[in-house]
Amino acid sequence: MFDVIYWAVSWVMLRWHDLFDAIGLTGTWLQTNWDWILSIVFLVLTVRAILFPLFVKQIRSQRAMQALQPQLKELQTKHKGDRETLQKEMMELYKREKANPLMGCLPLLLQMPVFLGVFHVIKRLGTGTIDKALYGWTPAQYDSAAAAKLFGVSIGATFRDGGAAAVLCGILGVIMIATTYMTSRQMILKTGWAEDPQQRMMQKLMLYGIPATLIISAVAFPLGLIIYWTTTNLFSMGQQFWVLKKYPPPLANGKKADPKKVDPKKADAKDSVAETEAKVLGPKVGAKPVNPKKGGQKPKVG
């Protein structure tokens, strides 16, 4: 079953490499084989483009779950201490409102087989395997990729190799862990913590659990895979930031936020400015009104 994924990952990566070679990105610069490094980066962009519709569904599902928070809270209060009834009522609510609490994890779950495929393909480059033509590679392509480096470090090297490999894998590993945490935190700050215990547990798993496991993974991952994961995180953060900014999540009660207090010196909205000017510039008690169109002077207090 995974052979299909290995073939797909290899095909996409090799096609990008062919393109970069065709436009002249061959050789090395800064001790880096940019044709292979960019092939990994653009493999990420290809995967993310394919999964973008699912990302949109993920956002919609999270919005639906957020809108159900007041009803979920009522059910928790009503069936406090009766977990079985609570779960039954919650499932009926999800079904009635066509909300799926598991949809929020679907894009990540679908990315995992691709991630494992990239791991397998890149790991092969450092093993000196005999079957170099496996998964659509030619021996020349295999040898070229196996010799590819980023700042003098082989893409098949790991933190455990020490030296420059440990330094570069360590730096990118920290970035990989930090961006994984920040991506989850970015979403939670916008949508808030879920009232549903199951949904809240998933949020905590995404926020703390996955970054924690990556501490161990960063030591074992080959450099090429760390590049893939870090690029995925950076792209996800940018994509998520754009979507949340363009389509901000509504409040759970479906109402608009309370208007901010008007500051006469910093009023932004036209209506607020007009009201502020009316209060600040209005005539004092006992002053004669002045019509500005007739070029009157400032009112004098009688």
XYZ file of C-alpha atoms in Angstrom:
302
model
C 0.000 0.000 0.000
C 2.804 2.437 0.881
C 4.561 1.712 -2.410
C 1.943 3.889 -4.113
C 2.869 6.767 -1.808
C 6.594 6.199 -2.356
C 6.087 6.295 -6.123
C 3.918 9.442 -5.906
C 6.397 11.279 -3.647
C 9.307 10.299 -5.886
C 7.482 11.326 -9.058
C 6.624 14.810 -7.756
C 10.107 15.358 -6.358
C 11.821 14.208 -9.554
C 9.594 16.340 -11.776
C 10.488 19.458 -9.777
C 14.152 18.481 -9.945
C 13.928 18.116 -13.739
C 12.404 21.592 -13.938
C 15.119 23.198 -11.800
C 17.822 21.476 -13.836
C 16.164 22.688 -17.050
C 16.356 26.330 -15.903
C 19.993 25.991 -14.915
C 19.905 25.438 -11.130
C 22.688 22.887 -11.240
C 25.956 22.703 -9.382
C 26.503 24.122 -5.903
C 26.325 27.559 -4.324
C 27.079 28.185 -0.650
C 27.906 24.459 -0.455
C 24.258 23.731 -1.302
C 22.669 21.754 -4.133
C 19.685 24.042 -4.617
C 18.052 21.844 -7.283
C 17.440 19.085 -4.721
C 16.717 21.398 -1.774
C 14.114 23.282 -3.825
C 12.672 19.962 -5.016
C 11.886 19.127 -1.377
C 10.446 22.608 -0.753
C 8.226 22.468 -3.832
C 7.142 18.957 -2.923
C 5.667 20.596 0.184
C 3.917 23.262 -1.903
C 2.442 20.578 -4.155
C 1.095 18.591 -1.202
C -0.340 21.707 0.440
C -2.037 22.774 -2.781
C -3.692 19.354 -3.055
C -4.833 19.474 0.590
C -6.050 23.089 0.471
C -9.760 22.133 -0.049
C -9.525 19.943 3.059
C -7.948 22.835 4.943
C -10.979 24.972 4.053
C -13.274 22.207 5.331
C -11.196 22.071 8.502
C -11.747 25.795 9.095
C -15.486 25.466 8.442
C -15.731 22.530 10.843
C -13.909 24.486 13.533
C -16.258 27.425 12.988
C -19.269 25.095 13.295
C -17.872 23.608 16.493
C -17.289 27.081 17.889
C -20.868 28.090 17.135
C -22.081 25.047 19.097
C -20.124 25.906 22.246
C -23.083 27.515 24.106
C -25.295 24.482 23.414
C -22.521 22.108 24.446
C -22.087 24.025 27.687
C -25.802 23.752 28.396
C -25.683 19.997 27.825
C -22.713 19.665 30.174
C -24.584 21.571 32.870
C -27.788 19.615 32.293
C -26.146 16.170 32.323
C -23.406 16.824 34.840
C -22.281 13.503 36.287
C -24.056 11.466 33.585
C -21.271 11.012 31.034
C -23.113 8.410 28.941
C -26.186 10.628 28.420
C -23.954 13.636 27.786
C -22.043 11.848 25.048
C -25.281 10.664 23.451
C -26.791 14.172 23.465
C -23.576 15.648 22.067
C -23.484 13.159 19.189
C -27.119 13.939 18.368
C -26.272 17.655 18.382
C -23.324 17.122 16.022
C -25.517 15.059 13.707
C -28.357 17.595 13.751
C -26.057 20.561 13.079
C -23.885 18.587 10.627
C -20.704 19.277 12.603
C -17.786 16.882 12.792
C -15.330 17.349 15.699
C -12.818 15.037 13.997
C -12.610 17.146 10.831
C -10.141 19.476 12.531
C -7.511 16.709 12.550
C -8.229 15.331 9.064
C -5.637 17.383 7.095
C -2.929 16.373 9.565
C -3.950 12.707 9.370
C -3.821 12.810 5.568
C -0.398 14.442 5.649
C 1.083 11.653 7.761
C 1.201 9.022 4.944
C 2.903 11.601 2.706
C 5.309 12.437 5.534
C 6.147 8.738 5.934
C 6.639 8.503 2.165
C 9.097 11.423 2.198
C 10.861 9.866 5.199
C 11.286 6.568 3.361
C 12.470 8.139 0.090
C 15.008 10.466 1.744
C 16.237 7.771 4.135
C 17.052 5.567 1.142
C 19.447 8.243 -0.117
C 21.725 7.715 2.858
C 21.729 3.912 2.829
C 23.587 3.333 -0.452
C 20.875 0.897 -1.477
C 21.620 -1.501 -4.339
C 18.274 -0.952 -6.099
C 18.814 2.669 -7.067
C 16.134 2.532 -9.788
C 13.309 1.842 -7.328
C 10.238 4.154 -7.352
C 11.067 5.638 -10.756
C 14.564 6.892 -9.941
C 17.489 6.438 -12.300
C 20.914 5.533 -10.895
C 22.190 8.976 -11.935
C 19.337 10.732 -10.115
C 19.874 8.592 -7.038
C 23.612 9.307 -6.899
C 23.005 13.030 -7.438
C 20.396 13.230 -4.657
C 22.488 11.104 -2.287
C 25.348 13.592 -2.690
C 23.076 16.662 -2.265
C 23.987 18.995 0.605
C 22.635 22.012 2.470
C 25.474 24.296 3.631
C 27.871 21.378 3.367
C 25.689 18.856 5.249
C 24.211 15.865 3.420
C 20.404 15.783 3.289
C 20.638 12.206 4.548
C 22.631 13.203 7.663
C 21.102 13.189 11.152
C 21.792 14.969 14.440
C 23.550 11.864 15.712
C 26.258 12.232 13.042
C 27.661 15.119 15.073
C 29.676 18.090 13.872
C 28.085 20.416 11.337
C 25.223 17.930 10.859
C 24.314 18.183 14.547
C 24.402 21.988 14.441
C 22.272 22.347 11.297
C 19.818 19.589 12.260
C 19.591 21.116 15.740
C 18.804 24.619 14.453
C 16.216 23.427 11.941
C 14.866 20.985 14.532
C 14.181 23.817 16.973
C 12.466 25.778 14.206
C 10.432 22.686 13.295
C 9.249 22.201 16.894
C 8.566 25.897 17.472
C 6.555 26.341 14.262
C 4.522 23.211 15.027
C 3.559 24.724 18.398
C 2.935 28.192 16.964
C 0.659 26.883 14.206
C -1.621 25.162 16.723
C -1.483 28.123 19.115
C -2.388 30.529 16.309
C -5.632 28.643 15.671
C -6.565 28.258 19.349
C -6.028 31.967 20.041
C -8.470 32.800 17.253
C -11.144 30.189 17.991
C -10.734 29.754 21.741
C -10.661 26.569 23.807
C -13.493 24.148 23.107
C -16.126 23.399 25.761
C -16.405 19.787 24.626
C -13.900 17.752 26.705
C -13.059 15.528 23.735
C -12.447 18.520 21.487
C -10.407 20.281 24.196
C -8.281 17.168 24.623
C -7.553 17.182 20.874
C -6.563 20.841 21.079
C -4.135 20.110 23.931
C -2.715 17.174 21.982
C -2.121 19.403 18.956
C -0.666 22.224 21.069
C 1.598 20.291 23.445
C 1.690 16.610 22.502
C 2.887 16.770 18.913
C 5.653 19.370 19.522
C 6.877 17.267 22.467
C 7.195 14.134 20.328
C 9.171 16.107 17.746
C 11.964 16.664 20.278
C 12.860 12.997 19.895
C 12.088 12.949 16.179
C 14.404 15.885 15.441
C 17.329 13.779 16.648
C 16.474 10.825 14.430
C 15.144 12.602 11.314
C 17.483 13.021 8.330
C 18.148 16.639 7.379
C 16.014 16.401 4.229
C 12.990 15.378 6.260
C 13.520 18.214 8.739
C 13.604 20.598 5.768
C 10.312 19.113 4.545
C 8.587 19.374 7.947
C 9.850 22.892 8.672
C 8.760 24.119 5.240
C 5.344 22.545 5.797
C 4.978 24.360 9.118
C 6.012 27.738 7.706
C 3.603 27.366 4.796
C 0.810 26.243 7.136
C 1.342 29.245 9.411
C 1.189 31.676 6.501
C -1.846 29.994 4.963
C -3.657 29.825 8.294
C -2.837 33.456 9.115
C -4.258 34.588 5.766
C -7.464 32.565 6.127
C -8.091 33.659 9.736
C -7.456 37.288 8.847
C -9.640 37.261 5.745
C -12.387 35.162 7.334
C -12.199 35.825 11.090
C -14.093 33.311 13.227
C -17.444 34.559 14.547
C -18.204 34.789 18.247
C -19.727 31.696 19.754
C -23.059 33.448 20.426
C -23.264 34.693 16.860
C -23.311 38.364 17.931
C -20.964 41.121 16.952
C -18.363 42.324 19.384
C -19.246 45.322 21.567
C -18.065 48.591 20.009
C -14.935 50.059 21.522
C -15.125 53.235 23.560
C -14.536 56.313 21.464
C -11.313 58.179 22.034
C -11.611 61.785 20.726
C -7.947 61.718 19.714
C -7.943 58.282 18.062
C -11.439 57.804 16.647
C -11.339 55.802 13.439
C -14.895 55.160 12.293
C -16.733 58.005 10.574
C -19.752 57.765 12.871
C -17.522 57.738 15.947
C -15.591 60.754 14.668
C -18.801 62.667 14.034
C -20.133 61.881 17.501
C -16.798 62.786 19.068
C -16.590 66.103 17.249
C -20.148 66.918 18.282
C -19.184 66.384 21.915
C -15.784 68.036 21.812
C -16.555 70.958 19.481
C -20.146 71.608 20.533
C -20.934 75.059 22.085
C -20.669 75.420 25.791
C -23.655 76.228 27.980
C -24.772 79.795 27.346
C -22.716 80.176 24.153
C -24.251 81.469 20.931
C -24.366 78.878 18.138
C -22.169 79.579 15.148
C -22.815 78.519 11.575
C -19.411 77.618 10.077
C -20.715 78.048 6.514
C -21.235 81.765 7.149
C -17.703 82.236 8.432
C -18.741 82.962 12.004
C -16.249 83.269 14.806
C -15.868 81.059 17.806
C -18.732 81.361 20.267
C -18.245 83.564 23.249
C -19.561 82.641 26.648
C -22.271 85.052 27.784
